[in-house]
PDB file of C-alpha atoms in Angstrom:
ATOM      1  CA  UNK A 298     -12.490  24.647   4.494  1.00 94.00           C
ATOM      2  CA  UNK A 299      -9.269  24.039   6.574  1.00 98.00           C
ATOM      3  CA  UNK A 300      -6.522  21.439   5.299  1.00 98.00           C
ATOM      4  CA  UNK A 301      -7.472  20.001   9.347  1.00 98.00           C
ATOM      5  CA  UNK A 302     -11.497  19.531   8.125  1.00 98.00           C
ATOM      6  CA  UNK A 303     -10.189  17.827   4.896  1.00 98.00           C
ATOM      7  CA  UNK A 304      -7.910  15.604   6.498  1.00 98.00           C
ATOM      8  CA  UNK A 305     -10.118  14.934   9.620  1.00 98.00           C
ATOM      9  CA  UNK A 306     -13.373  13.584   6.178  1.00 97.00           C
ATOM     10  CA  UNK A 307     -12.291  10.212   5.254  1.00 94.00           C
ATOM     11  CA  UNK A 308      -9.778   8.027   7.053  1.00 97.00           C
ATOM     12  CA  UNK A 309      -7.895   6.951   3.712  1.00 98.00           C
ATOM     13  CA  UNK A 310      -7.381   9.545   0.854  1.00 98.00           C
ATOM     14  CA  UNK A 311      -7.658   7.676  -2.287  1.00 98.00           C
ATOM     15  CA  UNK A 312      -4.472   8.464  -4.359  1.00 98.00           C
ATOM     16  CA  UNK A 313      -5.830   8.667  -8.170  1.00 98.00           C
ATOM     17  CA  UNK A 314      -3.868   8.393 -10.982  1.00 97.00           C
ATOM     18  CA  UNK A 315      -6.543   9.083 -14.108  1.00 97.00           C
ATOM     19  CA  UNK A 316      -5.552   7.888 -17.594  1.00 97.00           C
ATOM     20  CA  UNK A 317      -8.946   8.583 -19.042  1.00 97.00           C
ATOM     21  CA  UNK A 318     -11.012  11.308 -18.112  1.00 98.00           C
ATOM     22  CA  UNK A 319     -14.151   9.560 -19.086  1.00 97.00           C
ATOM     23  CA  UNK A 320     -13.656   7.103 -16.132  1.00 97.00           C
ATOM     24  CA  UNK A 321     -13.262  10.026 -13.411  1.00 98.00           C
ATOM     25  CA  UNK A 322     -16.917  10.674 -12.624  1.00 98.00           C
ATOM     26  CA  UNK A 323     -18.177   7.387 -12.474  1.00 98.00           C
ATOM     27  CA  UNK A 324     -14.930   6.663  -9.681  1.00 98.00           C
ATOM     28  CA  UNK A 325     -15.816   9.476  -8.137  1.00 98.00           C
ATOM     29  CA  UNK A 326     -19.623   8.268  -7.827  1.00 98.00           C
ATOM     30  CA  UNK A 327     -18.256   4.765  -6.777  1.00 98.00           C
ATOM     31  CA  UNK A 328     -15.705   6.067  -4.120  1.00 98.00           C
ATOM     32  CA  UNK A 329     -17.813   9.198  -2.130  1.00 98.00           C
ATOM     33  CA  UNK A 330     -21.455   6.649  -2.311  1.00 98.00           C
ATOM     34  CA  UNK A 331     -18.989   4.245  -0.369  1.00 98.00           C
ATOM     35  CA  UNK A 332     -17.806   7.046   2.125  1.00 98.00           C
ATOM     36  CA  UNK A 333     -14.892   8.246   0.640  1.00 98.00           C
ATOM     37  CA  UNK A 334     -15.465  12.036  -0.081  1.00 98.00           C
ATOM     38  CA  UNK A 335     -11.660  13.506  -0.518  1.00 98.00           C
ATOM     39  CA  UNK A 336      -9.996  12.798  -3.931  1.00 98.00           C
ATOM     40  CA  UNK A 337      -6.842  13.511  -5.132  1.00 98.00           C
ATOM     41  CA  UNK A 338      -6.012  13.453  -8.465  1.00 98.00           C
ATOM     42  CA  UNK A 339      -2.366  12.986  -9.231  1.00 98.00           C
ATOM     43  CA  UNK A 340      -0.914  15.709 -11.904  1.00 98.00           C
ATOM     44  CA  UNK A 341       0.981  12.226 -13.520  1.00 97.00           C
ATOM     45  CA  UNK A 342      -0.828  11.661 -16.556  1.00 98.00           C
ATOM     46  CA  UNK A 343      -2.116  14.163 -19.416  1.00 98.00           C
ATOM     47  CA  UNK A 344      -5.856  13.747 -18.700  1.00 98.00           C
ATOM     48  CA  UNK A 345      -5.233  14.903 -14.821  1.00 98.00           C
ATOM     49  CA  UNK A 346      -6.932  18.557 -15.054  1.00 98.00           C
ATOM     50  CA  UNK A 347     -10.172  17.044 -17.186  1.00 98.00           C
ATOM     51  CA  UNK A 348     -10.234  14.275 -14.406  1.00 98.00           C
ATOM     52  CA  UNK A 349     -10.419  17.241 -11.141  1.00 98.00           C
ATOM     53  CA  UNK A 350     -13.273  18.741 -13.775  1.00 98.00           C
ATOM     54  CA  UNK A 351     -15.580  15.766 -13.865  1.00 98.00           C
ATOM     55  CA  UNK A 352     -14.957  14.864 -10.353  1.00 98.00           C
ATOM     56  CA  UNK A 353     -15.930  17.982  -9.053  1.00 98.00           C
ATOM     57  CA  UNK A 354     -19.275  17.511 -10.578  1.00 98.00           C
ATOM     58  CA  UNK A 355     -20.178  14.648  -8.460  1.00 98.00           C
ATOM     59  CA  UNK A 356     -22.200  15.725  -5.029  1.00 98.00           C
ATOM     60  CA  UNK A 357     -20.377  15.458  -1.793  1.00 98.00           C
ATOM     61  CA  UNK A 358     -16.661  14.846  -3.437  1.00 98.00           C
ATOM     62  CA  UNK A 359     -13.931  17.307  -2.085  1.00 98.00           C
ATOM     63  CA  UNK A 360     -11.284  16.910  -4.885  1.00 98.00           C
ATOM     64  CA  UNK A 361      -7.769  17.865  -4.919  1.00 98.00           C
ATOM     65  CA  UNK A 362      -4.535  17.888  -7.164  1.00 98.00           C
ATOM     66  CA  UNK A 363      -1.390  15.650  -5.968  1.00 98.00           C
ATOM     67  CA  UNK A 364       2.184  15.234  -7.054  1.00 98.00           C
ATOM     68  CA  UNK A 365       1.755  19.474  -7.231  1.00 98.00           C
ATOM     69  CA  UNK A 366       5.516  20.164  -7.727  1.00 98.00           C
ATOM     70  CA  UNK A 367       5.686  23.401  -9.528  1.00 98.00           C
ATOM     71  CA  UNK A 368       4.127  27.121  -9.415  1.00 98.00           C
ATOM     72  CA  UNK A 369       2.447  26.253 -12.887  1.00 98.00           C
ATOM     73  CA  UNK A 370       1.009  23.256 -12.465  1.00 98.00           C
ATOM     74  CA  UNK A 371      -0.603  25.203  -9.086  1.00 98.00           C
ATOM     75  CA  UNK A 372      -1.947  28.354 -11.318  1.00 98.00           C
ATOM     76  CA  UNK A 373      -3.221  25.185 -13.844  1.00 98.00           C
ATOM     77  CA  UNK A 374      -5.262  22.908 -11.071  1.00 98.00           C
ATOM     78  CA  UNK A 375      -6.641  26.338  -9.490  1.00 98.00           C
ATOM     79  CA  UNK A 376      -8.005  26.583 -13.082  1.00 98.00           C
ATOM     80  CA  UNK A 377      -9.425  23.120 -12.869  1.00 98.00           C
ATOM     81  CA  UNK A 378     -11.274  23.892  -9.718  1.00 98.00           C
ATOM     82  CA  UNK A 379      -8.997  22.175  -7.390  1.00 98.00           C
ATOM     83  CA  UNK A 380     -10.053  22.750  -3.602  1.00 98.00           C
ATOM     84  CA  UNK A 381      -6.538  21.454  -2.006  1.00 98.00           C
ATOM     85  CA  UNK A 382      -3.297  21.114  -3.252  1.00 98.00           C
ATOM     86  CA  UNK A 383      -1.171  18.075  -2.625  1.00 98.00           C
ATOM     87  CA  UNK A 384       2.543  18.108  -3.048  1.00 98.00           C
ATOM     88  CA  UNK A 385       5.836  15.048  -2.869  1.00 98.00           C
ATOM     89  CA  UNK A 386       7.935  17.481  -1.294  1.00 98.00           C
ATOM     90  CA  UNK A 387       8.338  21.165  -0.207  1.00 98.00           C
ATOM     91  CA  UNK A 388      10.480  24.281  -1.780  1.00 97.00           C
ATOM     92  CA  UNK A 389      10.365  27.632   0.138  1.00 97.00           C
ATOM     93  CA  UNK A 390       8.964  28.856  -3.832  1.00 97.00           C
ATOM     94  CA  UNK A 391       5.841  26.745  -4.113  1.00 98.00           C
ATOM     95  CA  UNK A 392       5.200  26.414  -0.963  1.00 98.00           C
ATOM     96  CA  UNK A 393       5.057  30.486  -0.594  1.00 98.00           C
ATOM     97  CA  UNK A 394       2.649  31.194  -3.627  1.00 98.00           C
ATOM     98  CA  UNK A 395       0.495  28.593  -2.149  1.00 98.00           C
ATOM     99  CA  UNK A 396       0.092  29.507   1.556  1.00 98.00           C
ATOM    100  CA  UNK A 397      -0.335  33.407   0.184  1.00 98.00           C
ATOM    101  CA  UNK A 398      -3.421  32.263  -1.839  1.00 98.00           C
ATOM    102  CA  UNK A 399      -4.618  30.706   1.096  1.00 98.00           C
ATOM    103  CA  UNK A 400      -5.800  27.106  -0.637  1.00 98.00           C
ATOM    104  CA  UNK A 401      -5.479  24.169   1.585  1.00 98.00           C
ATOM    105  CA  UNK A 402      -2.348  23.054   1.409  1.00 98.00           C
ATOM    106  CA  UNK A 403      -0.595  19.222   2.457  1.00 98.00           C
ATOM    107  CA  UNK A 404       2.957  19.392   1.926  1.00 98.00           C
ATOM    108  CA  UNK A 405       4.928  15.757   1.105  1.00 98.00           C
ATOM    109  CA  UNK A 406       7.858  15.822   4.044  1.00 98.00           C
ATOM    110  CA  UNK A 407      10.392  13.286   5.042  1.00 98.00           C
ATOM    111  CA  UNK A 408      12.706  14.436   7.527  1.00 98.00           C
ATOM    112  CA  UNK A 409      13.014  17.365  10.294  1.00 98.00           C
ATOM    113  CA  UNK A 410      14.251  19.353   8.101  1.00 98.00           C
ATOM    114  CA  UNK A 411      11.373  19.620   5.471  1.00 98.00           C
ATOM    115  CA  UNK A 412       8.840  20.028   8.308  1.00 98.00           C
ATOM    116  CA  UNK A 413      11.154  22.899   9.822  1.00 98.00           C
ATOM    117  CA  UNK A 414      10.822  24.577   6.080  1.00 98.00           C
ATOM    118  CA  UNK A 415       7.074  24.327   6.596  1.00 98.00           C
ATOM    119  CA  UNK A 416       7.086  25.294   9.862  1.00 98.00           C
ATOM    120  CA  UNK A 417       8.831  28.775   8.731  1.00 98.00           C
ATOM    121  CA  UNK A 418       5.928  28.960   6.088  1.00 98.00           C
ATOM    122  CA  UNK A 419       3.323  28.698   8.809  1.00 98.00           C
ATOM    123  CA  UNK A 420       1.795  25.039   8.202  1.00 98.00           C
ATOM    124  CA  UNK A 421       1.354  22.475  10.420  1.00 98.00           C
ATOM    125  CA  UNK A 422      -0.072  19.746   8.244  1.00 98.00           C
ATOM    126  CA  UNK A 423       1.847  17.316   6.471  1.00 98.00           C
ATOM    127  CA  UNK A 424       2.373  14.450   3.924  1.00 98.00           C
ATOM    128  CA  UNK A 425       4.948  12.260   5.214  1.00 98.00           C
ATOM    129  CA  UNK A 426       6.125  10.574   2.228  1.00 98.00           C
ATOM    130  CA  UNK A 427       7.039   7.833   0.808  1.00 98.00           C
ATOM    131  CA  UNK A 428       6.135   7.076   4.330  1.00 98.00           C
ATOM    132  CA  UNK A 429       7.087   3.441   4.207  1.00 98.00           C
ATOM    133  CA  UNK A 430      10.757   3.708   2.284  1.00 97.00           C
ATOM    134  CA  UNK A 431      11.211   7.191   4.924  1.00 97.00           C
ATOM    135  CA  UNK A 432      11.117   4.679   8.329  1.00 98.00           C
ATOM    136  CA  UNK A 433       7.601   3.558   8.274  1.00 98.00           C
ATOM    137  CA  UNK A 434       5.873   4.361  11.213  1.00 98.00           C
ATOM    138  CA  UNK A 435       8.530   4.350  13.907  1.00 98.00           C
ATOM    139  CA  UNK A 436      10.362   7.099  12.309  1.00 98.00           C
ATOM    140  CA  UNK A 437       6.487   9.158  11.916  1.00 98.00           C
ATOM    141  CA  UNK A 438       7.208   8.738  15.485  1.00 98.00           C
ATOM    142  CA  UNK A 439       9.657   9.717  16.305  1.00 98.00           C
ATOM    143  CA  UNK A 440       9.819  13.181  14.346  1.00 98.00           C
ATOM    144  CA  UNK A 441       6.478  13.430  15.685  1.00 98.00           C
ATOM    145  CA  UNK A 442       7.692  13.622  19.175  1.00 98.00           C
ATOM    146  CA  UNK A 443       9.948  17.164  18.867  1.00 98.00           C
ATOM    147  CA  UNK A 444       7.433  18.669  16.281  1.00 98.00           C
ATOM    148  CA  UNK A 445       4.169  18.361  18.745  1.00 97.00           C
ATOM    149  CA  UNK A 446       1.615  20.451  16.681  1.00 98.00           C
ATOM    150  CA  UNK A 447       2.427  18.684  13.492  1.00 98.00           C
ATOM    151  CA  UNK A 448      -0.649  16.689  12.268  1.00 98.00           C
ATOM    152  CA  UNK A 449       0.102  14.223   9.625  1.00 98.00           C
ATOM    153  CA  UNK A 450      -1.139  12.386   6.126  1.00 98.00           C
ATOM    154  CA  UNK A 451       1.125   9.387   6.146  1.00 98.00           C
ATOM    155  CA  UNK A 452       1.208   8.263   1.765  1.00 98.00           C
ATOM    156  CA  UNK A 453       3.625   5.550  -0.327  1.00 97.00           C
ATOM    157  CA  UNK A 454       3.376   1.985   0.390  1.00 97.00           C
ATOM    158  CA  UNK A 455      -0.049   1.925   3.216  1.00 97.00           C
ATOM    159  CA  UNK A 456      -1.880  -0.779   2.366  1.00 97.00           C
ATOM    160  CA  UNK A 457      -5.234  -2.390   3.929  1.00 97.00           C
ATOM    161  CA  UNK A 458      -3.050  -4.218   6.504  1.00 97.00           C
ATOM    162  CA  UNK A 459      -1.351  -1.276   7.777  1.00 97.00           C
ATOM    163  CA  UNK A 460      -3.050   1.539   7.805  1.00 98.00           C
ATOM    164  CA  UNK A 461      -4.802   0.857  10.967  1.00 97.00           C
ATOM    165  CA  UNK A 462      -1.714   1.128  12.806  1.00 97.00           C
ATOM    166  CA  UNK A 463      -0.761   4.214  11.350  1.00 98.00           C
ATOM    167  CA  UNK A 464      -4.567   5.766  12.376  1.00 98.00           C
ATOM    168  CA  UNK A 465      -3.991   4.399  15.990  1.00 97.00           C
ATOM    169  CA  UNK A 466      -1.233   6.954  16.217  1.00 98.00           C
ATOM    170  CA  UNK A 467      -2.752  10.226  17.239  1.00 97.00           C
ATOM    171  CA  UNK A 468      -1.082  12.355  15.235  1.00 98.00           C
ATOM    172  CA  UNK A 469      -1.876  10.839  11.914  1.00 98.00           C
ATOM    173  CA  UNK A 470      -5.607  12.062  10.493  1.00 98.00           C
ATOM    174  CA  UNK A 471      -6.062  10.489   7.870  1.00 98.00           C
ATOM    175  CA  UNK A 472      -3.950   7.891   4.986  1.00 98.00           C
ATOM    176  CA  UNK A 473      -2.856   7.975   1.375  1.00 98.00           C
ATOM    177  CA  UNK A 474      -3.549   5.167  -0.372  1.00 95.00           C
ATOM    178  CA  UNK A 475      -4.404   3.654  -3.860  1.00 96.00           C
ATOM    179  CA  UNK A 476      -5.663   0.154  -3.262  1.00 97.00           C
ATOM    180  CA  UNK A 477      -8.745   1.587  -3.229  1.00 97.00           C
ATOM    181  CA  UNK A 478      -8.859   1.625  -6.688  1.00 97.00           C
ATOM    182  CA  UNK A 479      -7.491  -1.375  -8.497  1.00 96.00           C
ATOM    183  CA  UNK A 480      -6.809  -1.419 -12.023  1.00 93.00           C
ATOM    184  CA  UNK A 481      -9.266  -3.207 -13.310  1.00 94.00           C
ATOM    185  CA  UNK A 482     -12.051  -3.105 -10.626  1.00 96.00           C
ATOM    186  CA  UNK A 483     -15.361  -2.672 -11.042  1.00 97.00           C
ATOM    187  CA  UNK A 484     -17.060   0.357  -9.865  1.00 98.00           C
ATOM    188  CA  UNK A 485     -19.350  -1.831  -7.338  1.00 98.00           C
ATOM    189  CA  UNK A 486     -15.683  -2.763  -6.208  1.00 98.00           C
ATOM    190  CA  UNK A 487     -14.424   0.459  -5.775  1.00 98.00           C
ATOM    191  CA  UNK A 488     -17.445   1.125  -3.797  1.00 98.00           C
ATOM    192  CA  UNK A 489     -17.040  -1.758  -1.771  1.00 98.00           C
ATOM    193  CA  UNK A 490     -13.298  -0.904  -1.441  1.00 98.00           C
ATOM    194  CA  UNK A 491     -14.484   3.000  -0.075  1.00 98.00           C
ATOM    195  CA  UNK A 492     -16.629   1.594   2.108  1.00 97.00           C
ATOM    196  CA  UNK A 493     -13.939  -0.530   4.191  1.00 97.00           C
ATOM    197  CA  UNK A 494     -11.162   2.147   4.206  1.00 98.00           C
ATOM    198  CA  UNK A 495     -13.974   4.700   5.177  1.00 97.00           C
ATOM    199  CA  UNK A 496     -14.422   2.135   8.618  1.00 95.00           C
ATOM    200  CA  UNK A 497     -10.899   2.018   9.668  1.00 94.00           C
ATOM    201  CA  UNK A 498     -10.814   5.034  11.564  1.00 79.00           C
ATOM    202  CA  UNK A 499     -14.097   3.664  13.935  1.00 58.00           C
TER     203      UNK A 499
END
């Protein structure tokens, strides 16, 4: 599987930060029955690598590790049965190790110069992030413009509103987002949740 097929499954990629690993299947369950079937799981909390374990259990769910900023954590969420890697930023290092093992890689960029880095490592797939703080989506488009084959994961600060805009813009495949999940929600809400962000894309 291609980072292009992931990107191109769901039109918003929940962003999931796990505190307990008990609660990771059951969100799992809630988010790919509502149409949701890509997962990342944020490497920002201890329980992270149990939380990729259990998700991967549930049917359908293509799960991931985010916030990926170090050759360690990689060899650790390879362990965990990871099947793309997710990352805030890129460094010539990490991003190296990863595109020689061949996982499916999304790089965080946020500027011309951290898509030229990736560019020199081959990829052509990005995270443009914190995408709202970095310009929003005028500035998307306007790197977009010089770097033509560059497909992008716009993340930080998309909400319901917004990301509709950012998937009319041909370039963009897919969001990052974590209103999806609301602290707090139930997992018919989560489902219910899923199932809107799944339609935005039409």
């Amino acid at each position: 599987m291609t980072i292009e097929t992931i990107m191109r499954t769901s039109a918003v990629i929940p962003v999931l930060v796990i505190d307990d690993a008990t609660t990771a299947r059951p969100l799992a369950e809630a988010l790919v029955a509502g149409g949701l079937k890509v997962l990342e799981v944020t490497m920002r909390t201890p329980a992270a690598l149990d939380a990729i374990r259990e998700m991967k259990q549930v049917e359908g769910a293509i799960v991931g590790a985010g916030t990926v900023v170090n050759t360690d954590q990689f060899a650790r969420v390879m362990d965990a049965g990871a099947e793309f890697i997710v990352s805030p930023g890129l460094t010539e290092r990490l991003g190296s190790v990863i595109v020689e093992s061949g996982v499916p890689f999304l790089p965080g960029v946020a500027n011309a110069g951290d898509i030229m880095r990736g560019y020199d490592l081959g990829l052509r797939h990005f995270k443009f992030f914190p995408a709202e703080t970095s310009g929003g989506l005028k500035a998307l488009k306007a790197l977009a413009a010089p770097f033509y084959e560059a497909k992008f994961c716009p993340t930080g600060g998309i909400t319901p509103a917004t990301a509709p805009d950012w998937l009319g813009f041909d370039p963009v495949l897919c969001v990052g987002g974590s209103w999806v999940t609301p602290k707090g929600a139930s997992m018919a809400e989560v489902e219910a949740l899923a199932r809107e962000a799944a339609g935005m894309r039409g």
